[in-house]
Short mmCIF file of C-alpha atoms in Angstrom, two decimals:
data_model
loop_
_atom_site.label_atom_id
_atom_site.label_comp_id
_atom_site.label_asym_id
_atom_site.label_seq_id
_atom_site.Cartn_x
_atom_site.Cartn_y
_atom_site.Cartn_z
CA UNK O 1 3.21 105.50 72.63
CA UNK O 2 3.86 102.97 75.63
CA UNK O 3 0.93 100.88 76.30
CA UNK O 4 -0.31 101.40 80.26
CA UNK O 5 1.68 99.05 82.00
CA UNK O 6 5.03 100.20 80.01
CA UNK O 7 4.63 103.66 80.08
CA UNK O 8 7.71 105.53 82.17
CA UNK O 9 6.78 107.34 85.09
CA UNK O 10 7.07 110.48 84.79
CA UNK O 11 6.74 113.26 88.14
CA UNK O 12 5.73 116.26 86.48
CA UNK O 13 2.54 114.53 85.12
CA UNK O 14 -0.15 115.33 87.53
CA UNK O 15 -2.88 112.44 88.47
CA UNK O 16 -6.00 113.65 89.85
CA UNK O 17 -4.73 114.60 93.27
CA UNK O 18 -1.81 116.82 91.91
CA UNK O 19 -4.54 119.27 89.84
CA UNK O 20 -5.86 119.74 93.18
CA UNK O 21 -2.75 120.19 95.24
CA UNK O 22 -1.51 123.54 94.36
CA UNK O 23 -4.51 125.60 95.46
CA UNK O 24 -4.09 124.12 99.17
CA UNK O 25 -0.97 126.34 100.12
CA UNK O 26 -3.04 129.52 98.27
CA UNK O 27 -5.99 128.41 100.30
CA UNK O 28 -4.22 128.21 103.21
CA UNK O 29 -2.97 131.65 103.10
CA UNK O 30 -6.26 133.38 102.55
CA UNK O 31 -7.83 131.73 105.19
CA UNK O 32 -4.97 132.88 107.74
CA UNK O 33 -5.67 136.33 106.60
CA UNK O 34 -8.74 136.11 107.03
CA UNK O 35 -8.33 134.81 111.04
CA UNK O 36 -5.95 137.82 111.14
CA UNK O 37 -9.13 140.60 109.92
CA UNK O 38 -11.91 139.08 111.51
CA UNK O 39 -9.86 138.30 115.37
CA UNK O 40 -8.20 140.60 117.66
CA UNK O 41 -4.73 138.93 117.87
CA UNK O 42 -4.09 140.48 114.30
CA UNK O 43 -0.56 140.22 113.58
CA UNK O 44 -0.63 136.78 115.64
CA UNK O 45 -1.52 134.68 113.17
CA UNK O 46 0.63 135.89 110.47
CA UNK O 47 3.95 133.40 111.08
CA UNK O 48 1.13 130.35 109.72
CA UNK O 49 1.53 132.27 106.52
CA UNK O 50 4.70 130.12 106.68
CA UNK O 51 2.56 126.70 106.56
CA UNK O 52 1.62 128.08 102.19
CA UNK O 53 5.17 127.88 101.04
CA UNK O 54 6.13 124.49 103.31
CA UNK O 55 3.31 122.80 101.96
CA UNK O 56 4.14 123.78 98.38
CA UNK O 57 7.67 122.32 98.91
CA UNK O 58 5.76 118.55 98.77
CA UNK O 59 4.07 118.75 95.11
CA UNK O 60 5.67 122.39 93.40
CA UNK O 61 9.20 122.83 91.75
CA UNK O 62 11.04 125.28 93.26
CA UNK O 63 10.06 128.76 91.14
CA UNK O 64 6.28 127.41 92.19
CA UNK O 65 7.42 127.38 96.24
CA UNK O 66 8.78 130.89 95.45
CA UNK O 67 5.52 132.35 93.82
CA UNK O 68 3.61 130.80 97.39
CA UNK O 69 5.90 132.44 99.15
CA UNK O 70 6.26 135.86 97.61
CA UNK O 71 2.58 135.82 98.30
CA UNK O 72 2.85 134.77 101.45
CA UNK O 73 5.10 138.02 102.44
CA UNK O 74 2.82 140.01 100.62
CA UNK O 75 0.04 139.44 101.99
CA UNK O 76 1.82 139.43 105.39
CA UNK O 77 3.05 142.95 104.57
CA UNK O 78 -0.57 143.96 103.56
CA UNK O 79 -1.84 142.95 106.82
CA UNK O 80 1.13 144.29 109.12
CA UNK O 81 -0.04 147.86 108.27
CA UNK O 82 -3.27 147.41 109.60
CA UNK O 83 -1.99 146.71 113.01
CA UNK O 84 0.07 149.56 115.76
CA UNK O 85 3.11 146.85 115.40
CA UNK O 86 6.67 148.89 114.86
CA UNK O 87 8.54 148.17 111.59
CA UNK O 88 11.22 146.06 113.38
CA UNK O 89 8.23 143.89 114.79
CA UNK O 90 6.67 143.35 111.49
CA UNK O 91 9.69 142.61 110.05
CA UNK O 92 10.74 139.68 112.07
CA UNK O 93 7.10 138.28 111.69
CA UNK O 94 7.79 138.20 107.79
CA UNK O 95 10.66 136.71 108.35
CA UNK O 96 9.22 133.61 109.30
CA UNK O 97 7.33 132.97 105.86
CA UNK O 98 9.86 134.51 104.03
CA UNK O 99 13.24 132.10 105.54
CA UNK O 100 10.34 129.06 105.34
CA UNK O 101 10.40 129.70 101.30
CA UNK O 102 13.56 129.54 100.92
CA UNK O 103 14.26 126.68 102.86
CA UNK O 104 11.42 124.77 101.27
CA UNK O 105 12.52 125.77 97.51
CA UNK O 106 15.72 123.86 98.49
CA UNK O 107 13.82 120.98 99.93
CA UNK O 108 11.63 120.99 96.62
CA UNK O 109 14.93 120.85 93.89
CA UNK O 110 16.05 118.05 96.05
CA UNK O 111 13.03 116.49 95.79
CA UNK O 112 12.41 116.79 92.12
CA UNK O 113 16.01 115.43 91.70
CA UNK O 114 15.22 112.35 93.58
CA UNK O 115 11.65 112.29 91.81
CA UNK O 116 13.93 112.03 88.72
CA UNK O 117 16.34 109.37 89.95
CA UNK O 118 13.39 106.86 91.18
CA UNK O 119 11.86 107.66 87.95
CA UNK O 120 14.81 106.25 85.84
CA UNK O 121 14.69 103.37 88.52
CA UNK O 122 11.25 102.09 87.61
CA UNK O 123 12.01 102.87 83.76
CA UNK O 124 15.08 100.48 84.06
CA UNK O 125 12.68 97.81 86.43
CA UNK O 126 9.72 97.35 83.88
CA UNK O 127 12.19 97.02 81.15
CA UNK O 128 14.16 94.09 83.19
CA UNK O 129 10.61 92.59 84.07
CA UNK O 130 9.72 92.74 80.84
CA UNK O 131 12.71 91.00 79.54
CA UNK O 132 12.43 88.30 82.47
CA UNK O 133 8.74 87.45 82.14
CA UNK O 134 8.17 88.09 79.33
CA UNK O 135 3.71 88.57 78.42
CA UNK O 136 1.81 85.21 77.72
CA UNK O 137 -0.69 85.52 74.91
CA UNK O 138 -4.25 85.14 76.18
CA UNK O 139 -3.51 82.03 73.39
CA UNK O 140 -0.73 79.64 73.16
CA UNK O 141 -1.42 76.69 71.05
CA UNK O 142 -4.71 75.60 71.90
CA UNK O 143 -4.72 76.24 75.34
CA UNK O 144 -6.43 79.55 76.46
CA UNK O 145 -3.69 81.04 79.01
CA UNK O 146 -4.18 83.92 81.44
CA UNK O 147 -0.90 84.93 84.08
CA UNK O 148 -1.29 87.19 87.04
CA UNK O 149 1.97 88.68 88.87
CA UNK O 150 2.59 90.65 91.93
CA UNK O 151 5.96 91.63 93.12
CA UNK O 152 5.66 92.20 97.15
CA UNK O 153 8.27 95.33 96.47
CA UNK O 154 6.03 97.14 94.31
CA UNK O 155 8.19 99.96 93.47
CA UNK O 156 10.28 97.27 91.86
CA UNK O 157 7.73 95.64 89.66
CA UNK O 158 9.98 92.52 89.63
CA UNK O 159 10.89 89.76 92.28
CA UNK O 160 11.80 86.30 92.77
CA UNK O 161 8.72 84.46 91.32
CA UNK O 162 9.23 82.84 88.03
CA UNK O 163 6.44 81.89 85.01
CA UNK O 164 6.88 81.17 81.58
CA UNK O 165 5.11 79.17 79.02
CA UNK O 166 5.63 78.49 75.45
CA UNK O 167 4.96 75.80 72.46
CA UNK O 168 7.81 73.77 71.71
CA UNK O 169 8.64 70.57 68.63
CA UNK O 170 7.25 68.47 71.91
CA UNK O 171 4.23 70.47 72.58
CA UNK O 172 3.44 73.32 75.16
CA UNK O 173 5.62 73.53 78.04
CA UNK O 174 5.64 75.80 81.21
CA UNK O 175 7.26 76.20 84.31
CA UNK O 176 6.20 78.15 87.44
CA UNK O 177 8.35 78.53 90.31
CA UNK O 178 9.39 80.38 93.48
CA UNK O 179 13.17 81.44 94.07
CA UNK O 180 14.52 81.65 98.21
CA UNK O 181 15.18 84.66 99.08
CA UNK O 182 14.48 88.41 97.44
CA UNK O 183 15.50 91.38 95.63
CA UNK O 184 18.25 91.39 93.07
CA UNK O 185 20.18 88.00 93.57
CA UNK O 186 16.20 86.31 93.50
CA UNK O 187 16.07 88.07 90.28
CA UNK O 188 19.21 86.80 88.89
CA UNK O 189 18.64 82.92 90.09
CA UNK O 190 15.13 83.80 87.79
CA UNK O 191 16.46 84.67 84.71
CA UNK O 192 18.92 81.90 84.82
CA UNK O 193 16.39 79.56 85.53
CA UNK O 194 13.83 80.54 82.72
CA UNK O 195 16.84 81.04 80.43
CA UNK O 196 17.85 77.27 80.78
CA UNK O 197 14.00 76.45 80.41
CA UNK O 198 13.34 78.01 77.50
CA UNK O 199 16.28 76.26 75.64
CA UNK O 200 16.07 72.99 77.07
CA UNK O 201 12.42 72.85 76.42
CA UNK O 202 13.06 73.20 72.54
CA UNK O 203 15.86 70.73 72.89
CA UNK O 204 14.76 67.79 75.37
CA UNK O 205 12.05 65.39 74.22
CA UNK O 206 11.87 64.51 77.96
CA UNK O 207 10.50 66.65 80.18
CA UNK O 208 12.31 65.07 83.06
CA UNK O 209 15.11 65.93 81.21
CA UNK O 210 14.56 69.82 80.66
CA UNK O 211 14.16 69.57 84.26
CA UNK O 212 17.68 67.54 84.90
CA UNK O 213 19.32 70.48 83.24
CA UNK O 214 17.84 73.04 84.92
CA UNK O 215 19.25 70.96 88.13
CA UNK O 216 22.50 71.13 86.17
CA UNK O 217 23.08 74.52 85.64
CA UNK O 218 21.72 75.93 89.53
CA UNK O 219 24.34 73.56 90.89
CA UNK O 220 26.95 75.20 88.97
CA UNK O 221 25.72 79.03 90.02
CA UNK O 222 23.73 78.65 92.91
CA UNK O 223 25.02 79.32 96.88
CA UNK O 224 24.79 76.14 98.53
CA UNK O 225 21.87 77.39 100.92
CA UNK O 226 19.95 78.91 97.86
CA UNK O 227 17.38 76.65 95.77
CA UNK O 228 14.36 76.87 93.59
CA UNK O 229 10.74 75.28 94.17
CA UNK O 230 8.79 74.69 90.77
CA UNK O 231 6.31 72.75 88.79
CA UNK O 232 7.61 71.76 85.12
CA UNK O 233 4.13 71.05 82.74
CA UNK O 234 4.03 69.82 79.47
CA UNK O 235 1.18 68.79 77.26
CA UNK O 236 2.89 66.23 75.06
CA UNK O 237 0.15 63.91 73.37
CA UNK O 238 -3.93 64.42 73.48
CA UNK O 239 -6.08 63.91 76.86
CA UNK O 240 -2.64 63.96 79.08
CA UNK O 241 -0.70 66.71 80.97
CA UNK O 242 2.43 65.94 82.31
CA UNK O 243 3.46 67.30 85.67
CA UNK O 244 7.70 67.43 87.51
CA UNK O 245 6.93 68.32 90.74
CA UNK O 246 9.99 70.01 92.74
CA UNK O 247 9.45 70.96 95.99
CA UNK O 248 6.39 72.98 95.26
CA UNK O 249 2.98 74.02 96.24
CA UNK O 250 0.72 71.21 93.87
CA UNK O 251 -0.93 72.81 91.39
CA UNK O 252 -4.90 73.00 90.91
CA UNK O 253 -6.72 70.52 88.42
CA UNK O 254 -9.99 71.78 87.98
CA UNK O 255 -12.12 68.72 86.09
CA UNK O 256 -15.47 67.46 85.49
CA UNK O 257 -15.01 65.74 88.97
CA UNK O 258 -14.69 68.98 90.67
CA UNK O 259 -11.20 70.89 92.37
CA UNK O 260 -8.26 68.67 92.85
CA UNK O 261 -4.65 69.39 94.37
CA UNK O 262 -1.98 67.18 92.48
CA UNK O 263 -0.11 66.23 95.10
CA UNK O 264 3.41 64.62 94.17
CA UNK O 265 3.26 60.79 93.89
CA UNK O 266 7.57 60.67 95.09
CA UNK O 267 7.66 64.69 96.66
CA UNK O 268 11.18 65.66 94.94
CA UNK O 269 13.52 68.50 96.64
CA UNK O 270 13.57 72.12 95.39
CA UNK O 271 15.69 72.54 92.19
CA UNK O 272 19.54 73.19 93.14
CA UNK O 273 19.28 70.97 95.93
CA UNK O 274 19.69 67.62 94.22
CA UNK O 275 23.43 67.05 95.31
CA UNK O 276 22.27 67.13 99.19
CA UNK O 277 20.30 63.50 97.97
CA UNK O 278 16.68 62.49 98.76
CA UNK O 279 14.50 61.67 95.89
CA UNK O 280 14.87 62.24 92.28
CA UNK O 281 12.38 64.41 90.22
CA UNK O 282 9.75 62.41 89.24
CA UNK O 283 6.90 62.52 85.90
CA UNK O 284 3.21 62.20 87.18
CA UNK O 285 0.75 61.93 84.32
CA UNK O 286 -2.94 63.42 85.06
CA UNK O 287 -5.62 63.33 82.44
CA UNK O 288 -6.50 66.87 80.55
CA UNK O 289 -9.76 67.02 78.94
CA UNK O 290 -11.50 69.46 76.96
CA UNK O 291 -13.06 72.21 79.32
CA UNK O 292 -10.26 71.25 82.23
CA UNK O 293 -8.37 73.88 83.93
CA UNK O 294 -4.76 73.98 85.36
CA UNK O 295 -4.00 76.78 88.24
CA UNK O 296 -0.36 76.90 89.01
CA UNK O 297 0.69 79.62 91.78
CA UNK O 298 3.75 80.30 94.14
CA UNK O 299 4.04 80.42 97.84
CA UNK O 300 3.22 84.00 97.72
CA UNK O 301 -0.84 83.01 97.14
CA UNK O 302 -1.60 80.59 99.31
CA UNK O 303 0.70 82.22 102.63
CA UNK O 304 -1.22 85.23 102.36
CA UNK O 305 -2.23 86.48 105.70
CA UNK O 306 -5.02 88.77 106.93
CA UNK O 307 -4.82 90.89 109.63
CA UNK O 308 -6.12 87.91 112.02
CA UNK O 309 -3.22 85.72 110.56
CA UNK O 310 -5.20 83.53 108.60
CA UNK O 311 -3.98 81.89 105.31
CA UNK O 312 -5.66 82.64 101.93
CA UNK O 313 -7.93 79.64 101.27
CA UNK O 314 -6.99 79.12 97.86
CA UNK O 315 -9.02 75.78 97.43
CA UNK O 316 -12.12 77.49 98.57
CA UNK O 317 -11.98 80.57 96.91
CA UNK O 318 -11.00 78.94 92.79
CA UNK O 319 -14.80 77.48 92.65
CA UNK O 320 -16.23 81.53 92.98
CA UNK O 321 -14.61 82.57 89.78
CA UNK O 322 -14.17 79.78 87.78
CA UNK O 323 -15.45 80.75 84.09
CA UNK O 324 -14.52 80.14 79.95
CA UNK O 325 -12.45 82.92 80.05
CA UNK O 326 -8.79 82.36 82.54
CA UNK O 327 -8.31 86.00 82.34
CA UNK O 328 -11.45 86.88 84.19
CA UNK O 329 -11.06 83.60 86.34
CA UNK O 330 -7.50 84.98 87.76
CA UNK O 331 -8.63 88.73 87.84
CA UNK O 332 -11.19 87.86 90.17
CA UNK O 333 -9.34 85.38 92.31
CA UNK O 334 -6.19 88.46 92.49
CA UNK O 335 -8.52 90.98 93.29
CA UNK O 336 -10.58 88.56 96.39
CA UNK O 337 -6.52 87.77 97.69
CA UNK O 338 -5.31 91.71 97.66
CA UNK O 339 -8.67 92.22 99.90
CA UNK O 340 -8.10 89.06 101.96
CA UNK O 341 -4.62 91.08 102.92
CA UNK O 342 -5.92 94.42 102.65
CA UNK O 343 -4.41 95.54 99.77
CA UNK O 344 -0.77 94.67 99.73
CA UNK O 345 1.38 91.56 99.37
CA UNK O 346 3.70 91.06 101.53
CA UNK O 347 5.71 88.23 99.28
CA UNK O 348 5.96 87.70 95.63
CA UNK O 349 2.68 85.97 94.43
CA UNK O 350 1.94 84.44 90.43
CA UNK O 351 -0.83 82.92 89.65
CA UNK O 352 -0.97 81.29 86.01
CA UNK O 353 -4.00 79.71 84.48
CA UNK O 354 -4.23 77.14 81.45
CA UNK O 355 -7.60 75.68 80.08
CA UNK O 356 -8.15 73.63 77.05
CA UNK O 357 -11.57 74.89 75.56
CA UNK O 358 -13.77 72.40 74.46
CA UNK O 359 -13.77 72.40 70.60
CA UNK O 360 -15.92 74.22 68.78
CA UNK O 361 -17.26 76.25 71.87
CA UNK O 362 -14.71 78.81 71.54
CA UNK O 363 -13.34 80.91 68.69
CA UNK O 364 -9.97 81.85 67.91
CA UNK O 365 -8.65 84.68 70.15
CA UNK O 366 -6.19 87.00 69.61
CA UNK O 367 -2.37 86.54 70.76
CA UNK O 368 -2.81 89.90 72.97
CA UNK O 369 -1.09 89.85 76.52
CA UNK O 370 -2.60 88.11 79.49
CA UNK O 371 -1.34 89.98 82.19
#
């Protein structure tokens, strides 16, 4: 069995609606025989028999259009000999349901066919997000981690935001960043850059220097106008996170003292663009306590509009959900930014939570997905 968020779609499951659905057409029919008994137009009304078998076409297969319309012309038929209409007339007014069924059991293979072809789209699209970003246990090391993504192309499931975190020899590392541009070249520029990641931060002692050869490789594969904004974080000794800054939104250090933005002591350009000059990467060193909290996020979050243009207050809005538990923290703070937009993102949008529990407060959780 595929857990929820794996499981293929699949168009000839029903939901909730689609129980409901095929009685409409049926509906439909009776109650235009009925306006046909009960007025004195009578055979009138009879071409909106037509409306059963077009409506059909949207949710039936195609033997399912037929059976609407074969009862459409039935019941047509039925009601023809009540009225002082010749045959010839009555046969050109069932002619109107009856060419209408045909039409629409053509409409409704086509349909299924496409239904078919997206499916095997979205099947293909969960398996490339999953091997991209890949799920972060609700536990690395002894950080408690929670990750929420949002791709603005939701049929896709995948865009150009980039997360990943895992321990390493030189303790846990993680990167969160934001490609330029969308759909599949964004994508590619991602997996590159999380491949080189997750091998250089096995390798590199420095985190500087997993950054230097992610620099490395974009320069050799990148377009020249192309370029990647991220944070690099790495917890490498007690009490002290280290941050690489480059050309990113700061991330969120939530402390004892309250809600801070780490902004960049030497702001560094976007990965890719190093050979165009300006400063080099730098490593900015902010304390990590017990009970402190690290938000990183993309571009995606914070430019969030609502309908009067106004930008998701992300500073405001952390201190209203903050809790012991990052996965309830970030489900709260994705559910207030999908309403502050009214329901859909417009741009890619991760948000990725780390907290170091205070020892002893919280027990050991299981390595189950965050997101």
């Amino acid at each position: 069995m595929f857990p929820a968020r794996l499981r293929p779609y699949d168009p000839d499951q029903p939901d909730g609606a689609g129980r409901i659905a095929p009685a409409v057409p049926v509906i439909i029919i009776i109650g235009v025989a009925l306006l046909a008994l009960v007025t004195s137009e009578g055979l009138a009304w009879l071409p909106l028999l037509a409306v059963g078998p077009a409506l059909a076409a949207a949710h039936s297969g195609p033997y399912g259009v037929m059976r609407i319309g074969l009862l459409a012309v039935v019941v047509g038929a039925l009601l023809g000999t009540q009225g002082d209409e010749s045959m010839r007339t009555q046969a050109i007014i069932l002619a109107t349901p009856a060419a209408v069924a045909l039409a629409s059991c053509g409409a409704s293979a086509l349909r299924r066919r496409r239904e078919r072809v997206l499916a095997a789209v979205r099947s293909v699209a969960e398996a490339a997000q999953n091997a991209l970003l890949t799920p972060v246990p609700a536990r690395v090391g002894q950080f408690q981690v929670a990750v929420r993504y949002s791709a603005a192309a939701a049929e896709a499931r995948v865009g150009g935001d980039l997360y990943a975190l895992l321990p390493t020899p030189h303790g846990v590392r993680l990167i969160v960043g934001d490609v330029r541009g969308k759909g599949l070249p964004a994508v590619s520029t991602a997996a590159l850059v999380l491949g080189v990641f997750r091998e250089a931060a096995y390798d590199e002692p420095n985190l500087l220097d997993v950054v230097a050869r992610i620099e490395r490789s974009l320069s050799r594969n990148l377009a020249p106008d192309d370029f990647v904004t991220a944070v690099v974080a790495g917890y490498a000794s007690e009490g002290r996170m280290e941050l690489v800054n480059c050309g990113h939104a700061p991330p969120l250090l939530v402390g004892e003292t309250g809600i801070v933005a780490v902004e960049p002591t030497r702001p560094a350009p976007p990965l890719g663009l190093a050979s165009l000059g300006g400063e080099l990467p730098s490593l900015q060193v902010v304390p990590f306590a017990e009970g402190d909290q690290l938000l990183l996020y993309t571009d995606g979050v914070i430019e969030a509009r609502d309908r009067g243009r106004e930008y998701f207050p992300l500073l405001e809005r952390v201190p209203r959900h903050l809790c012991d538990e990052p996965s309830r923290t970030l489900a709260a703070l994705h559910d207030e930014l999908l309403s502050h937009v009214g329901g859909r993102l417009h741009d890619d949008a991760a948000l990725l939570l780390l907290r170091k529990p205070v020892l002893g407060a919280v027990r050991g959780v299981a390595d189950v997905p965050s997101a």
